[in-house]
XYZ file of C-alpha atoms in Angstrom:
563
model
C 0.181 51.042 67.811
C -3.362 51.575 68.800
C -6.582 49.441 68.441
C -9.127 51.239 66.077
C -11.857 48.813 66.761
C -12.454 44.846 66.723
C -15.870 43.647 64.835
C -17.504 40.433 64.452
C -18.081 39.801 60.310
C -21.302 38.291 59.618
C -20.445 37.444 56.373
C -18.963 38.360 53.197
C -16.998 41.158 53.704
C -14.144 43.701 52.402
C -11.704 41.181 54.529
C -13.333 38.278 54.572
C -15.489 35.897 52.277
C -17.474 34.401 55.197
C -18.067 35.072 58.807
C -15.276 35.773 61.245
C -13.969 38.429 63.017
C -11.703 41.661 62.481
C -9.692 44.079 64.149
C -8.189 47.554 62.668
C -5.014 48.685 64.289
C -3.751 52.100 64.045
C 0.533 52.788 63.584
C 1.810 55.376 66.345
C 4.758 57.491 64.813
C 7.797 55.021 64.923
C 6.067 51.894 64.742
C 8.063 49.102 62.689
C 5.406 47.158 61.775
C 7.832 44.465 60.523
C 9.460 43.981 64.158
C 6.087 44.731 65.518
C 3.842 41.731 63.286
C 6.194 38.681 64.374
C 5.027 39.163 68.248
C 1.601 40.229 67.747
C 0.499 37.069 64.935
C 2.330 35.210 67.193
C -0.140 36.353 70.266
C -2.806 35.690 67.953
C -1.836 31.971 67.664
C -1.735 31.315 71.116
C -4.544 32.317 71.888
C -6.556 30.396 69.221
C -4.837 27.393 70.398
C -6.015 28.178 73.607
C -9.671 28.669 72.225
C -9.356 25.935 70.502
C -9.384 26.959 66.768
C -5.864 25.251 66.237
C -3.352 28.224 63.948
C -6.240 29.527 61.423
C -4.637 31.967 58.436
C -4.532 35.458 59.427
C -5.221 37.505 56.727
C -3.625 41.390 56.361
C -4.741 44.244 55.182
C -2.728 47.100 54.850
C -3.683 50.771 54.449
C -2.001 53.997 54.628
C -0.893 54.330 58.381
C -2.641 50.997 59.970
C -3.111 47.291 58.899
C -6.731 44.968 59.867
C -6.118 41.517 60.967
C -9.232 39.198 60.057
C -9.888 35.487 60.816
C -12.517 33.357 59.850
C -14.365 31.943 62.499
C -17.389 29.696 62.558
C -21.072 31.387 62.997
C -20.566 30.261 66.671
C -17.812 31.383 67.861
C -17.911 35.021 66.759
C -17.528 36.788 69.833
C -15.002 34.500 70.896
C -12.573 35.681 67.902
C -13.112 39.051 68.903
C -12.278 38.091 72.563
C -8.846 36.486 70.826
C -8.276 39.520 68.912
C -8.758 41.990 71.732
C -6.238 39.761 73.696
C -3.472 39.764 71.663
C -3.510 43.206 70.263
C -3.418 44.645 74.147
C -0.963 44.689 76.620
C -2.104 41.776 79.198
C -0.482 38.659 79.440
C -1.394 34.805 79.461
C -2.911 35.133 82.919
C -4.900 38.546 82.354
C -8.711 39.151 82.475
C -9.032 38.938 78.663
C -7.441 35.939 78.798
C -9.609 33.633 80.833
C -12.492 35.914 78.962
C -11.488 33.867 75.701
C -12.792 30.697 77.589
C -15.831 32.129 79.078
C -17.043 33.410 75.887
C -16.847 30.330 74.054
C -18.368 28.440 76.464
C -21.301 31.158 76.283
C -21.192 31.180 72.584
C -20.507 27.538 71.103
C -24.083 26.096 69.525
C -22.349 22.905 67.609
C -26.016 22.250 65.495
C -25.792 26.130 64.479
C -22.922 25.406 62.605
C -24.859 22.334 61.689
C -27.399 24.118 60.430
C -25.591 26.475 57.796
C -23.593 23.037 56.572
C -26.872 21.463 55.858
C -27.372 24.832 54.056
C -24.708 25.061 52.191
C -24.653 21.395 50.879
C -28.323 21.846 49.563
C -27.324 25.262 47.633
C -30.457 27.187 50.449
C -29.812 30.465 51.730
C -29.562 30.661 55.695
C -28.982 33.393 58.000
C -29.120 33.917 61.955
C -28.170 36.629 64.194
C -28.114 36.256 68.399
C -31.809 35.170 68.317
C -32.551 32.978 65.852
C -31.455 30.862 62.463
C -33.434 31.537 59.390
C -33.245 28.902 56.065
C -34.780 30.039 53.136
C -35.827 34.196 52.103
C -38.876 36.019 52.806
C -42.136 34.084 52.191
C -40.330 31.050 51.358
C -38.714 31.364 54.926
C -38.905 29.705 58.273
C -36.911 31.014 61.019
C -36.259 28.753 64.340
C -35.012 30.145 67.871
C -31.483 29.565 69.052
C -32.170 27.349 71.792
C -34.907 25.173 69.489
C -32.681 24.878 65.986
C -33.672 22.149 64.143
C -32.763 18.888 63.103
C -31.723 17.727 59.604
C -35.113 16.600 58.860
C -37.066 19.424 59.831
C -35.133 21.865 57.675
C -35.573 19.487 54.584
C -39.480 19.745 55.428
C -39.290 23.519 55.669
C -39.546 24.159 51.789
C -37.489 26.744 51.715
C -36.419 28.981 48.741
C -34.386 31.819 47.282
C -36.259 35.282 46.043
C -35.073 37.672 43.819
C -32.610 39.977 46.004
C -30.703 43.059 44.773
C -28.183 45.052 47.415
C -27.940 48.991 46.579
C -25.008 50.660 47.152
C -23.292 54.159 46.656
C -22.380 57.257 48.037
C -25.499 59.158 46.893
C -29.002 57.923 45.340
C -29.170 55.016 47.064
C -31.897 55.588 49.170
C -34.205 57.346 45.726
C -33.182 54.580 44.015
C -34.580 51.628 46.201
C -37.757 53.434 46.483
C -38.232 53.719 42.638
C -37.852 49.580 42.869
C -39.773 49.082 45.335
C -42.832 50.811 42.912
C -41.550 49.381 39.958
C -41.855 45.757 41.954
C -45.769 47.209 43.654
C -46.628 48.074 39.725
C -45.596 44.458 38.983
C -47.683 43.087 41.431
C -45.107 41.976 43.822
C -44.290 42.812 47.337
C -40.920 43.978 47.874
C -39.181 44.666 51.240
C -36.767 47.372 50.648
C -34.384 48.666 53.702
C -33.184 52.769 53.630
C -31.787 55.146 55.745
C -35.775 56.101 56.415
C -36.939 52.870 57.551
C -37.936 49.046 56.986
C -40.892 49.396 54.247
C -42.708 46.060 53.502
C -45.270 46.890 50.315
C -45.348 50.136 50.550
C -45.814 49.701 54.520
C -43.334 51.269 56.861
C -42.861 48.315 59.568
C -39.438 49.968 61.493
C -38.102 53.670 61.112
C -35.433 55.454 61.299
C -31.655 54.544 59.616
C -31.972 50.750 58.992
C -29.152 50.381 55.878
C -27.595 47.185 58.081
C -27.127 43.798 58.280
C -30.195 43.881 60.985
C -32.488 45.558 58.909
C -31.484 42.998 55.729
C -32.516 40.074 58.479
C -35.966 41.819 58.854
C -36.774 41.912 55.357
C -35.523 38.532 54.664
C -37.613 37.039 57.502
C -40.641 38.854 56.411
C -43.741 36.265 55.490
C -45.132 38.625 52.847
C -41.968 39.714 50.694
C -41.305 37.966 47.967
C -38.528 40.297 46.523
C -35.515 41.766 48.668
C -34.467 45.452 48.043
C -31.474 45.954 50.309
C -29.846 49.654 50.319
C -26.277 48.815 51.936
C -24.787 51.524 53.708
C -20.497 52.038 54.396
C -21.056 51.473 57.746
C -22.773 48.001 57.593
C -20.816 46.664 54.844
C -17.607 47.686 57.184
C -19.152 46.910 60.918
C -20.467 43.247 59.840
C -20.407 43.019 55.945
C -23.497 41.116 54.034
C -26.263 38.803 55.315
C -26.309 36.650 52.219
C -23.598 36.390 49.212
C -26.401 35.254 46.958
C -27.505 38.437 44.854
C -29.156 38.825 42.031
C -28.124 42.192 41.197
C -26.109 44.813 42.863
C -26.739 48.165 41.831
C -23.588 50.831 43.110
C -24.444 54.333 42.282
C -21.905 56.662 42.238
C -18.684 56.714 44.654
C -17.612 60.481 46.229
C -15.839 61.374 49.437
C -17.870 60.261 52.367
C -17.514 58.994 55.792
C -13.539 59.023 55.086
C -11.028 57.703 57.626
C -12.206 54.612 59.107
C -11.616 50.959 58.706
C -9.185 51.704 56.670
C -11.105 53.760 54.221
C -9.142 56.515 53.445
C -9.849 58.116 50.138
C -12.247 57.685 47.298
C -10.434 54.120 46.043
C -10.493 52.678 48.976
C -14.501 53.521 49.360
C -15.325 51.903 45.923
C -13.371 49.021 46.628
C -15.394 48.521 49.889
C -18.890 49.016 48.494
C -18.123 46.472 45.796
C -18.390 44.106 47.689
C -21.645 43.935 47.175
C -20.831 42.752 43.377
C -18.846 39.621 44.804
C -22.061 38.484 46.703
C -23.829 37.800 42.835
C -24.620 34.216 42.194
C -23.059 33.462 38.446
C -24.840 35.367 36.247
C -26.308 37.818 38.074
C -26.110 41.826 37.057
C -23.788 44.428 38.151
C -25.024 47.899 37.632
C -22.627 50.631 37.512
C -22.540 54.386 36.880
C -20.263 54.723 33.504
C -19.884 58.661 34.626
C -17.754 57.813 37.620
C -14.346 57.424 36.492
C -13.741 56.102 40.477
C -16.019 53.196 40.108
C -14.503 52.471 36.914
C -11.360 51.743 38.182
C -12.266 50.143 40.896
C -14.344 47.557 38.715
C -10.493 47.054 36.703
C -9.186 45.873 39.936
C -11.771 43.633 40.603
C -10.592 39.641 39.486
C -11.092 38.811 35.952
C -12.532 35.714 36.473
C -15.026 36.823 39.040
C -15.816 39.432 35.879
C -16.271 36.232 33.428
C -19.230 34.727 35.539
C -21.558 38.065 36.001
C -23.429 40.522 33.509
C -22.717 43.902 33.514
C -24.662 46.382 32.894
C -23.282 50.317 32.205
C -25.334 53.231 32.868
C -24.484 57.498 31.724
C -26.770 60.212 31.606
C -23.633 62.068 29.566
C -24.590 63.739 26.357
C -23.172 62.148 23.450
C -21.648 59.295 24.998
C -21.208 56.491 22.771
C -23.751 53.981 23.591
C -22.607 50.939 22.511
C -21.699 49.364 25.519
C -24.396 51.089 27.664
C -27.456 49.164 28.952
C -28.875 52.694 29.657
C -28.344 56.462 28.922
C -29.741 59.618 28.582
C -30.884 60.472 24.873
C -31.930 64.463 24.780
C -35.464 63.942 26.500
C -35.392 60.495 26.685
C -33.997 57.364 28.778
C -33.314 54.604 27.256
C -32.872 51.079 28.212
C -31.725 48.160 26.362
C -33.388 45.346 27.181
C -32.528 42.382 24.446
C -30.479 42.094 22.077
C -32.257 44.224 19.360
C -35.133 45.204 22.182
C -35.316 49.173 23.721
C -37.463 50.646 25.827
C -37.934 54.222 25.722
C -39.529 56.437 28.839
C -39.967 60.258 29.207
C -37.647 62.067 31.645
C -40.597 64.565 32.120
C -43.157 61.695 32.903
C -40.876 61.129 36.022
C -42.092 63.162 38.515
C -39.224 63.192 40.499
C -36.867 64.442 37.939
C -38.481 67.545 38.326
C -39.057 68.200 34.387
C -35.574 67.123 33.931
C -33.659 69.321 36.010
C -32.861 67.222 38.694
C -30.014 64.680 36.672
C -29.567 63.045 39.697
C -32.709 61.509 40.102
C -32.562 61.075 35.990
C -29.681 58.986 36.777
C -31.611 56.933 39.900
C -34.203 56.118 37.606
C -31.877 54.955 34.708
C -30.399 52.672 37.426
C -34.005 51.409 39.071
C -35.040 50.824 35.548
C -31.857 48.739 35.113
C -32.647 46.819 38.263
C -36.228 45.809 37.335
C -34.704 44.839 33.938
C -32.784 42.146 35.560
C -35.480 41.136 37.535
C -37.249 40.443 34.448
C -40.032 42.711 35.862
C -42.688 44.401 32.329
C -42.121 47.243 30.951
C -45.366 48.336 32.181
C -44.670 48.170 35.655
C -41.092 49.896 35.040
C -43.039 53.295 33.689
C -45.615 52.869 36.133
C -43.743 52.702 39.363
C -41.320 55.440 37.989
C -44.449 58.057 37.071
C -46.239 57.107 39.888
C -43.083 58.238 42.053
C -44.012 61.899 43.802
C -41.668 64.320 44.814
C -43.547 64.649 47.928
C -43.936 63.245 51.534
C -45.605 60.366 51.559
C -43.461 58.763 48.746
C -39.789 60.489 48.939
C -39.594 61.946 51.848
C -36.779 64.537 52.650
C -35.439 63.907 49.005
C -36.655 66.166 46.075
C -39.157 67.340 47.725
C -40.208 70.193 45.892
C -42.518 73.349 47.637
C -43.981 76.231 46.936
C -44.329 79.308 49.867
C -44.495 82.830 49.329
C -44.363 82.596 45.708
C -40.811 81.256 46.354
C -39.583 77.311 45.282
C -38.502 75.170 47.984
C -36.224 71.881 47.254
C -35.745 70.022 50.657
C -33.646 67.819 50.213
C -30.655 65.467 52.391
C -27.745 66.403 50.430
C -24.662 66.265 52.186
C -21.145 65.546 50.674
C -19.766 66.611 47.613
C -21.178 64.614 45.030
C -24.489 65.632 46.700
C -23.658 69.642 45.926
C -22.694 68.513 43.152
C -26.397 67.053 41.492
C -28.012 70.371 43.524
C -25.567 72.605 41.769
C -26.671 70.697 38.341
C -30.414 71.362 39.369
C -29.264 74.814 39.620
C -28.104 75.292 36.109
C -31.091 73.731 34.938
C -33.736 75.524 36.860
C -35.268 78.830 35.569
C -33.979 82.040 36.534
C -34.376 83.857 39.925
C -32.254 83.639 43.020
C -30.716 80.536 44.669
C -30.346 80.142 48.533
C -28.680 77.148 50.418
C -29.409 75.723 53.702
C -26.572 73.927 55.245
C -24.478 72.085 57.817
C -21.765 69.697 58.390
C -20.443 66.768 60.626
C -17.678 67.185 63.075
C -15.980 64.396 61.716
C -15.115 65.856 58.317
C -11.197 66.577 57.166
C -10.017 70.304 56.318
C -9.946 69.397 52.859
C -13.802 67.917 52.696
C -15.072 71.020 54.169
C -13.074 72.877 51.830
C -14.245 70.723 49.768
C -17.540 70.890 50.567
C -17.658 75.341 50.595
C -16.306 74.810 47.107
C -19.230 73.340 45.543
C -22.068 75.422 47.352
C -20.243 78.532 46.071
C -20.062 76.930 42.581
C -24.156 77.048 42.245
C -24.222 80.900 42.653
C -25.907 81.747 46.045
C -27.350 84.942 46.784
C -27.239 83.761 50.526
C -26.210 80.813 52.644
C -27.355 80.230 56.407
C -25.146 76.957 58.068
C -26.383 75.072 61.029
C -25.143 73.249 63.700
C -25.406 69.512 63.238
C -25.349 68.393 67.491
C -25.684 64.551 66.741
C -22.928 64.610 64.616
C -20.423 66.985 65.789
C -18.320 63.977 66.936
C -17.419 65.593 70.357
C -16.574 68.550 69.004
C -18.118 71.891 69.926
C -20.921 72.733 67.354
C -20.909 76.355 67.123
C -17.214 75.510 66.502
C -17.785 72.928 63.479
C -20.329 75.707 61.803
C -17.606 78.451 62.107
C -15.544 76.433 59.987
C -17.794 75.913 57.443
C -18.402 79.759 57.449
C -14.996 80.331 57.518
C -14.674 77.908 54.102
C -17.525 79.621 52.936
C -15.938 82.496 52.395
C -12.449 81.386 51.811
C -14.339 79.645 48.544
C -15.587 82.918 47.484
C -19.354 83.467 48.918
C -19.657 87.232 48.805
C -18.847 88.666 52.229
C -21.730 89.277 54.292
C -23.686 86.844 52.495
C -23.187 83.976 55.104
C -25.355 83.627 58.379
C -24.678 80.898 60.897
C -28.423 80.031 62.936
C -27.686 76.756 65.528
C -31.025 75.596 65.073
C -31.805 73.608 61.764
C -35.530 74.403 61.808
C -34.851 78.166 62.870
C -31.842 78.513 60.112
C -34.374 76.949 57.414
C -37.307 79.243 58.285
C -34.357 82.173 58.522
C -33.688 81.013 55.016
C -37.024 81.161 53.371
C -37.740 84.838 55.065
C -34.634 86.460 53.188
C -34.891 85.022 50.015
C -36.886 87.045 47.442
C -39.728 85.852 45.497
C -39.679 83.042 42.525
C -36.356 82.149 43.693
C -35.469 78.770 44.350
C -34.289 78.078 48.367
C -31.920 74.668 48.755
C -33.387 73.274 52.076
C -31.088 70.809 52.827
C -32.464 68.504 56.170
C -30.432 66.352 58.144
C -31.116 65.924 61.771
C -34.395 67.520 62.134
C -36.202 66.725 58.689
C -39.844 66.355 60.853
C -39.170 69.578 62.808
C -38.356 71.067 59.006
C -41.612 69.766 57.229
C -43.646 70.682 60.118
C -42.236 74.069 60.123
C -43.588 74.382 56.181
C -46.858 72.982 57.119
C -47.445 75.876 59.590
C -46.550 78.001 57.101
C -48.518 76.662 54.432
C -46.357 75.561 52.006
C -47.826 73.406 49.212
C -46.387 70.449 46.582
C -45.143 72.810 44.037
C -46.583 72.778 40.282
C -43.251 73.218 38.035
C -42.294 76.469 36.416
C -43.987 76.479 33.083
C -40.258 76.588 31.118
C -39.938 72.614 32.792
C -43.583 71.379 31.664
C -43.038 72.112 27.993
């Protein structure tokens, strides 16, 4: 039996409904788990008792090939469960360094009034956070935050005024990032300022205050903290929700997208189930009554919703979503009707918007961003937020730069189309292949790569659906920061290899390491009014800088998409 990893939980979680800590062990061939469990919860005991948190429950979770073993813990004392768990699931005994580490960390760790703090909380219905630095009570502008070493007492949190805002969590395997941005407008158009976190950056009103991949618990803090927000848009990536779970399990809404094979074979997470049971989690942070949003087209997320309890189900709204054509509509709270979206918004109330006064659906061939917008709308619908903001933030949306950048971003250079874009799993291929069908005739070219972490049957996978759009040529790339210490000229072989296996025409696959160099590559081979799939991962700057030098321009849309 090996130890995958140990985490602190920062609250509610996949294991866990409030903070504690978790560890994810791995079965060697042989293992009886059954002989093996009696000694190890036994070690587990001991050395809580010896930390001082008496025999708490230990909580399983089984998974093919490996369990996780999860105890609450108090916010102070964190570390210190990890330091138990790390103990008993290694080979060291009662005297051993880990051991007297137990002690040590607790004594580090302990802050009694933290613990305080969060009670006080709790009994006055507040939301309260903290993280190593400091304990927050209250959200946003109605928020006052208080260093660790200065918390405060009873009285000053009563005089702090502190309040709840309106806070949604986004989650999925693709969209999520499109979809947060078309909220955050819809929120600007309605004359609030919304903090929204993405896998781009901390935005604050439009504002970019942090970039780079902040779709974590630390990034939700930020936001949270923030003196200006007044409404929390929180996209909620695998790896947070897994790592350290949510900051606050007091939601308004939680949006999930779409669930498709991903980041498999951690934490437990082993196939497509297993994902959409972790990223609805975010549904069990609602207060009662709040909205779930789900995707109606994924059959996945449908029956992972069944499994969900049926009382939790009694206490929340939810709201159903399909861009399908003639799906029956009667339980949808939005769908796709010919040229049309349409929301329902009261009983006997609709609202009706364009598809083709959404820039970003690129006249209606790009479904998947038909489908974001269906689910922002949604979103600002249980906000409460006007109608007028809704189709003002969504037409106001560009498929450029400055307000999606790297996604749908549609060019023109050389009399040729240019999508760059970040897809990168199979429901990803999937939308571009979609696009495809949709987009007037001419040739198709794909730019891509993959990570070294990916199974023989995602990449398979993965070839499948780029050879499904009809590509007159592909060029792969290495992917260096996420080859996963494997060799990268290695990982892009394979995908060449699969490339071919799928059916790509021989000869019709080139592999060029360098993203930037394989993208401009790309755009010198294809022939004119054809549409070129630039899909960016690492190097999306190097990519766009590399189109500005060759003076490539926001495209105007084919005349057959403007009709």
């Amino acid at each position: 039996m090996r130890v995958e990893t140990v985490h602190r939980i920062t609250g509610l979680h996949l294991l866990l409904d409030d903070t504690g800590a978790a560890a994810w062990l791995d079965f060697d061939a042989g293992d009886d788990w059954a002989a093996l469990r009696i000694s190890l919860l036994e070690r587990v005991h001991r050395a809580c008792e010896h930390a001082g948190f008496g025999k708490p429950p230990i909580l399983e979770h089984y998974y093919e090939g490996g369990v996780a073993l999860a105890l609450k813990a108090q916010p102070d004392a964190l570390y210190t469960m990890c330091a138990v768990l790390e103990w008993a699931t290694s080979d060291d005994g009662e005297s051993g360094e880990f051991w007297d580490a137990i002690l040590s960390e607790k004594a580090t760790e302990e802050r009694p009034r933290l613990n305080a703090c969060h009670a006080w909380a709790r009994k006055h219905g507040l939301p309260a956070l903290d993280d190593e630095d400091a304990f927050t009570l209250g959200m946003g502008k109605h928020s006052t935050t208080w260093p660790l070493e200065s918390l405060p007492s009873d009285e000053q949190l009563a005089q702090a005024e502190a309040k709840s805002i309106p806070l949604a969590y986004l989650t999925g395997t693709n969209g999520k990032t499109t979809t947060t941005r078309m909220v955050a407008r819809i929120a600007q158009m309605s004359s609030l300022k919304p903090g929204n976190t993405s896998s781009d950056g901390i935005i604050v009103d439009g504002q970019a205050i942090e970039e780079g991949d902040w779709t974590g618990p630390g990034a939700a803090r930020m936001v949270l903290r923030h003196p200006d927000v007044d409404v929390a848009l929180l996209e909620t990536a695998r790896g947070g929700l897994m790592r350290r779970g949510l900051v606050l399990p007091s939601a308004d809404v939680a949006l999930v997208t779409n669930i498709s094979a991903d980041h498999l074979g951690q934490w437990g997470i082993l196939d497509v189930h297993d994902l959409a049971d972790a990223k609805l989690v975010v549904a069990r942070a609602l207060k009662p009554g709040g909205t779930l949003i789900l995707n109606k087209d994924c059959p996945i997320l449908g029956s992972a919703f069944e499994r969900m309890d049926a009382s939790f189900k009694e206490n929340i709204d939810v709201a159903w979503f399909s861009t399908k054509e003639d799906t029956d509509t009667s339980g949808l709270a939005g769908w796709l009707n010919g040229d049309e979206i349409v929301l329902r918004t009261g009983t006997n109330t609709e609202l009706r918007l364009a598809v083709k006064s959404i820039p970003l659906t690129l006249g209606g061939t790009a479904l998947h961003n038909i489908q974001n917008a269906i689910a922002a709308a949604l979103v600002a619908c249980a906000f409460d937020l006007p109608a007028s903001g809704i189709q003002e933030g969504l037409s106001s949306l560009m498929p450029n730069v400055e307000d999606s950048r790297g996604r749908s971003n549609l060019y023109a250079v050389d009399n040729k189309y240019l999508l760059l874009d970040f897809a990168h799993n199979p429901g990803g291929l999937k939308m571009m292949a979609e696009l495809s069908k949709r987009w007037p005739a001419g040739g198709r070219y794909f730019l891509m790569g993959q990570a070294g972490d990916r199974t023989t049957a995602l990449v398979k996978e993965l070839a499948e659906e780029a050879v499904a759009i009809g590509l007159d040529h592909v060029v792969v790339k290495n992917l260096p920061g996420h080859s996963y210490e494997r060799d990268a000229n290695e990982v892009a072989q394979s995908q060449v290899a699969a490339l071919y296996k799928a059916g790509q025409k021989e000869g019709s696959v080139t592999h060029v390491p360098d993203e930037v160099e394989a993208a401009e590559a790309l755009i010198d081979m294809a022939d004119e009014h054809s549409l070129i799939f630039l899909i960016a991962h690492e190097n999306v700057n190097g990519v766009m800088e590399m189109l500005e030098r060759r003076n490539a321009v926001l495209a105007t849309l084919p005349d057959e998409l403007t009709r």
